[in-house]
């Protein structure tokens, strides 16, 4: 009995030391929750029926695909939907249905396609939140917005859809036709290289940044990410080139074709500025065409720069889940909002 008590005491003491020395897991912070506008449609998630009801009022249907606690969703709701000039455009021309991409409510896209909210995410290939899907009056997708958009950029998209300009032009061409304010004077950066032939074989992945003088978010990129040591470390993994998306400079694209930045950005179908396209071995692997805060921006760069896409080819978020868990297990917090 005496030995049993001694052994028990040793185990209890050992457990105490283990508890004291254990690393407390980190936390994910920075999530923000926004209350959706009360004028969003109270839908039974029968999308075909919602399309018909929108059609009766000569409107398009907008699917707002979001995630609870997503800081980008918060920013989109507060700036893109509430309290700005876009609000009345949306109310007059669109019915808006919210879909939680991790929800389990049943959604009927049509009589043949019935799935959960989470499965709708895969159906529309949602890689960013928020994602906004615009459906025409035949229940066909006419445009998809990946991630947050500034008030001005979102207004162009709303007008592009409501005017049915998608029937005969691209969003990029539509935006070029609009009267726009100049927001940006081009800034240099130490990471930018003088590259005109993108087809040259290289050891590093290639990152191509497209900017223009109308870019609302370019100053934010330069004053934020491009001054952040964490981001600069990831940029060292790439050969980086910056182009004026309106330039007629002669360049060679990754396929060896002679072109210009203005022609190439149209070929790529990239209508967001600053737009980033990342190539490896002459193939586009990923693009960043939405606002990303530091954690996600660095993670996307690392995914390509360290070639994690080869191990996690389906999605960057498969890689980020593994990376995130390692950070949390090491007792470090992750802030999604900076």
XYZ file of C-alpha atoms in Angstrom:
338
model
C 0.000 0.000 0.000
C 2.879 2.308 0.865
C 4.479 1.734 -2.550
C 1.170 2.248 -4.321
C 0.762 5.670 -2.658
C 4.333 6.576 -3.589
C 3.803 5.616 -7.219
C 0.496 7.506 -7.274
C 2.188 10.595 -5.866
C 4.891 10.386 -8.530
C 2.286 10.150 -11.296
C 0.342 13.098 -9.891
C 3.501 15.187 -9.579
C 4.517 14.227 -13.115
C 1.114 15.272 -14.396
C 1.420 18.580 -12.599
C 4.772 19.336 -14.231
C 3.398 18.297 -17.622
C 0.476 20.650 -17.160
C 2.721 23.515 -16.072
C 5.162 23.024 -18.954
C 2.501 22.454 -21.636
C 2.343 25.155 -24.304
C -1.011 26.850 -24.389
C -2.425 26.804 -27.902
C -2.578 30.036 -29.802
C -5.822 31.673 -30.825
C -7.280 32.970 -34.057
C -8.213 36.606 -33.518
C -9.377 39.505 -35.661
C -12.605 37.954 -36.864
C -15.440 40.424 -37.305
C -19.159 39.839 -37.551
C -21.402 42.279 -39.389
C -25.175 42.309 -39.283
C -26.553 41.842 -42.781
C -28.802 44.635 -44.080
C -32.483 44.037 -43.360
C -33.250 44.534 -47.042
C -31.434 41.335 -47.999
C -34.033 38.846 -49.207
C -35.530 36.434 -46.666
C -35.138 33.468 -48.996
C -36.154 29.820 -48.702
C -32.997 29.186 -50.787
C -34.954 28.035 -53.808
C -32.678 29.970 -56.134
C -34.652 29.321 -59.311
C -37.722 30.770 -57.611
C -35.683 33.738 -56.359
C -34.494 34.347 -59.927
C -38.084 34.346 -61.181
C -39.166 36.794 -58.493
C -36.248 39.063 -59.364
C -37.153 38.778 -63.040
C -40.709 39.937 -62.295
C -39.189 43.199 -61.055
C -36.627 43.306 -63.892
C -33.790 42.649 -61.429
C -30.797 40.319 -61.245
C -30.217 37.959 -58.360
C -27.070 38.382 -56.300
C -25.772 35.535 -54.120
C -23.683 36.921 -51.285
C -21.504 34.003 -50.176
C -19.950 34.710 -46.806
C -18.352 33.204 -43.724
C -19.111 34.055 -40.112
C -16.254 36.042 -38.581
C -14.607 36.784 -41.937
C -12.980 40.256 -41.732
C -13.264 40.712 -45.508
C -16.999 39.968 -45.352
C -17.347 42.526 -42.577
C -15.582 45.159 -44.674
C -17.673 44.308 -47.746
C -20.967 44.558 -45.878
C -20.099 47.763 -44.037
C -18.559 49.539 -47.036
C -20.004 47.809 -50.082
C -23.618 47.309 -49.032
C -24.296 49.836 -46.261
C -24.175 53.612 -46.087
C -22.812 54.512 -49.485
C -24.020 55.351 -52.972
C -24.132 51.683 -53.925
C -26.949 50.861 -51.511
C -29.701 52.366 -53.639
C -28.281 50.844 -56.841
C -28.432 47.400 -55.224
C -31.936 47.848 -53.781
C -33.276 49.115 -57.112
C -31.657 46.508 -59.358
C -30.868 43.380 -57.362
C -32.349 40.902 -54.952
C -29.649 39.725 -52.559
C -29.590 36.258 -50.989
C -26.975 35.412 -48.338
C -25.390 31.957 -48.280
C -23.050 30.825 -45.495
C -20.378 28.723 -47.197
C -20.073 26.517 -44.114
C -23.795 26.278 -43.553
C -25.895 23.134 -43.839
C -29.175 24.590 -45.071
C -30.540 23.010 -48.240
C -30.170 25.097 -51.385
C -32.011 24.346 -54.635
C -30.078 25.989 -57.460
C -32.643 24.505 -59.830
C -34.924 21.458 -59.836
C -31.992 19.184 -60.682
C -29.328 20.705 -58.411
C -30.083 20.482 -54.700
C -27.220 20.709 -52.220
C -26.112 22.197 -48.912
C -24.760 25.711 -48.554
C -21.262 24.244 -48.136
C -21.652 22.315 -51.398
C -22.763 25.497 -53.175
C -19.291 26.825 -52.317
C -17.711 24.029 -54.358
C -20.255 24.396 -57.157
C -19.294 28.032 -57.698
C -15.597 27.368 -56.951
C -15.449 29.818 -54.081
C -11.834 30.411 -53.020
C -12.310 33.741 -51.249
C -14.882 35.162 -48.888
C -16.882 37.051 -49.601
C -17.695 35.806 -53.089
C -20.566 37.466 -54.918
C -22.302 35.562 -57.688
C -24.539 37.437 -60.135
C -27.253 35.430 -61.895
C -29.209 36.649 -64.894
C -32.913 36.168 -65.428
C -32.278 32.720 -66.908
C -30.491 31.621 -63.730
C -27.114 31.674 -65.454
C -23.951 33.005 -63.861
C -22.913 36.224 -65.573
C -20.203 37.436 -63.214
C -18.439 36.367 -60.033
C -16.599 38.681 -57.646
C -13.788 37.118 -55.628
C -13.267 38.870 -52.307
C -13.662 42.440 -51.110
C -14.055 45.278 -53.598
C -13.687 48.972 -52.912
C -16.830 51.087 -53.081
C -15.827 52.557 -56.451
C -14.847 49.224 -57.994
C -17.993 47.540 -56.709
C -20.087 50.322 -58.230
C -18.565 49.575 -61.645
C -19.447 45.900 -61.228
C -23.019 46.693 -60.198
C -23.480 48.943 -63.253
C -21.852 46.339 -65.493
C -24.434 43.745 -64.439
C -27.528 45.926 -64.124
C -26.916 47.397 -67.594
C -26.402 43.866 -68.975
C -23.084 44.988 -70.433
C -21.879 41.402 -69.926
C -23.827 40.499 -73.054
C -21.380 42.273 -75.350
C -18.236 43.250 -73.441
C -15.952 42.346 -70.555
C -15.879 44.076 -67.206
C -12.366 45.388 -67.912
C -13.512 47.001 -71.159
C -16.650 48.350 -69.484
C -14.614 49.948 -66.700
C -12.235 51.549 -69.218
C -15.219 53.290 -70.790
C -16.242 54.903 -67.510
C -15.157 58.312 -66.284
C -12.679 57.448 -63.556
C -10.649 59.394 -61.050
C -6.887 58.948 -60.964
C -5.906 57.589 -57.558
C -2.345 56.393 -57.972
C 1.088 57.562 -59.092
C 3.402 54.650 -59.800
C 5.848 53.806 -57.028
C 9.058 51.841 -57.412
C 10.104 49.044 -55.095
C 13.370 47.196 -54.498
C 11.755 43.856 -55.332
C 10.731 44.953 -58.845
C 12.975 43.658 -61.609
C 13.376 44.889 -65.193
C 11.912 41.878 -66.961
C 10.363 42.095 -70.397
C 10.612 38.440 -71.470
C 8.400 36.375 -69.168
C 9.097 33.170 -71.086
C 12.722 32.869 -69.943
C 13.305 29.744 -67.850
C 13.988 30.662 -64.260
C 14.734 28.969 -60.967
C 12.176 30.940 -58.989
C 8.444 31.304 -59.593
C 7.483 34.504 -61.410
C 5.191 37.109 -59.829
C 3.651 39.667 -62.180
C 1.987 42.717 -60.613
C -0.391 44.821 -62.700
C -1.226 48.370 -61.603
C -2.732 51.427 -63.282
C -3.271 55.089 -62.489
C -6.910 54.490 -61.548
C -6.023 51.866 -58.951
C -7.843 52.573 -55.675
C -5.919 49.981 -53.647
C -2.375 50.363 -55.038
C -1.244 52.930 -52.475
C -2.474 50.604 -49.757
C -0.391 47.788 -51.242
C 2.774 49.881 -51.282
C 2.247 51.502 -47.885
C 1.283 48.208 -46.292
C 2.388 44.851 -47.661
C 5.371 46.158 -49.598
C 6.822 47.677 -46.418
C 6.125 44.633 -44.265
C 9.237 42.495 -43.490
C 7.086 39.359 -43.372
C 5.878 40.000 -46.927
C 9.290 41.068 -48.207
C 10.707 37.749 -47.016
C 8.122 35.905 -49.120
C 8.741 38.121 -52.157
C 12.386 37.028 -52.103
C 11.109 33.622 -53.235
C 10.045 35.144 -56.585
C 11.282 37.000 -59.591
C 8.996 40.044 -59.435
C 7.981 42.355 -62.260
C 5.490 45.223 -62.201
C 3.645 46.448 -65.308
C 1.355 49.372 -66.015
C -1.783 47.559 -67.147
C -2.415 50.297 -69.721
C 1.095 50.267 -71.184
C 1.902 49.551 -74.839
C 5.465 48.505 -73.988
C 6.543 45.450 -75.987
C 6.962 42.368 -73.806
C 7.071 38.600 -74.293
C 4.443 36.650 -72.361
C 5.080 33.329 -70.593
C 4.117 31.435 -73.760
C 6.703 33.289 -75.850
C 4.241 35.558 -77.650
C 5.027 39.198 -78.361
C 2.430 41.401 -76.661
C 1.989 44.452 -74.429
C 0.894 44.701 -70.781
C -2.454 46.190 -71.865
C -3.066 43.287 -74.247
C -1.757 40.681 -71.835
C -3.923 41.760 -68.924
C -6.960 41.423 -71.202
C -5.837 37.980 -72.315
C -5.507 36.973 -68.667
C -8.972 38.350 -67.923
C -7.623 40.259 -64.930
C -9.818 43.243 -64.087
C -8.712 43.878 -60.485
C -5.938 46.315 -59.556
C -3.503 45.703 -58.048
C -3.713 42.306 -59.694
C -1.077 39.669 -59.022
C -0.528 36.628 -61.217
C 1.980 33.966 -60.144
C 3.571 31.589 -62.632
C 5.856 28.611 -62.193
C 7.603 26.785 -65.033
C 5.679 28.925 -67.513
C 2.218 28.055 -66.139
C -0.131 30.260 -64.136
C -0.580 28.658 -60.724
C -2.492 31.312 -58.799
C -3.622 34.908 -58.859
C -4.490 37.375 -56.128
C -7.358 39.539 -57.332
C -8.851 40.647 -54.034
C -7.875 42.425 -50.839
C -5.914 40.133 -48.516
C -4.616 41.009 -45.064
C -1.104 39.996 -44.021
C -1.730 36.427 -42.832
C -3.524 35.369 -46.016
C -1.359 37.476 -48.353
C 1.841 35.966 -46.962
C 0.286 32.500 -47.012
C -0.683 32.772 -50.682
C 2.834 33.939 -51.579
C 4.418 31.137 -49.551
C 2.108 28.553 -51.131
C 3.579 29.360 -54.542
C 7.045 30.620 -53.588
C 7.916 27.504 -51.586
C 5.963 25.379 -54.072
C 3.567 23.942 -51.499
C 1.017 23.847 -54.322
C 2.654 20.626 -55.471
C 1.764 18.911 -52.189
C -1.621 20.650 -51.885
C -2.730 21.042 -55.515
C -6.476 21.399 -54.890
C -6.492 24.588 -52.835
C -4.236 27.037 -51.055
C -6.537 26.653 -48.070
C -5.555 22.993 -47.699
C -2.017 24.226 -47.159
C -3.086 27.116 -44.917
C -5.019 24.783 -42.618
C -1.860 22.744 -41.965
C 0.297 25.849 -41.564
C -2.279 27.487 -39.285
C -2.414 24.489 -36.981
C 1.372 24.431 -36.634
C 1.362 28.114 -35.658
C -1.420 27.615 -33.105
C 0.248 24.515 -31.657
C 3.385 26.587 -31.127
C 1.347 28.892 -28.901
C 1.213 31.840 -31.330
C -1.924 33.789 -32.139
C -3.025 34.451 -35.713
C -4.599 37.851 -36.433
C -6.769 37.752 -39.554
C -7.535 41.464 -39.611
C -4.166 43.186 -40.125
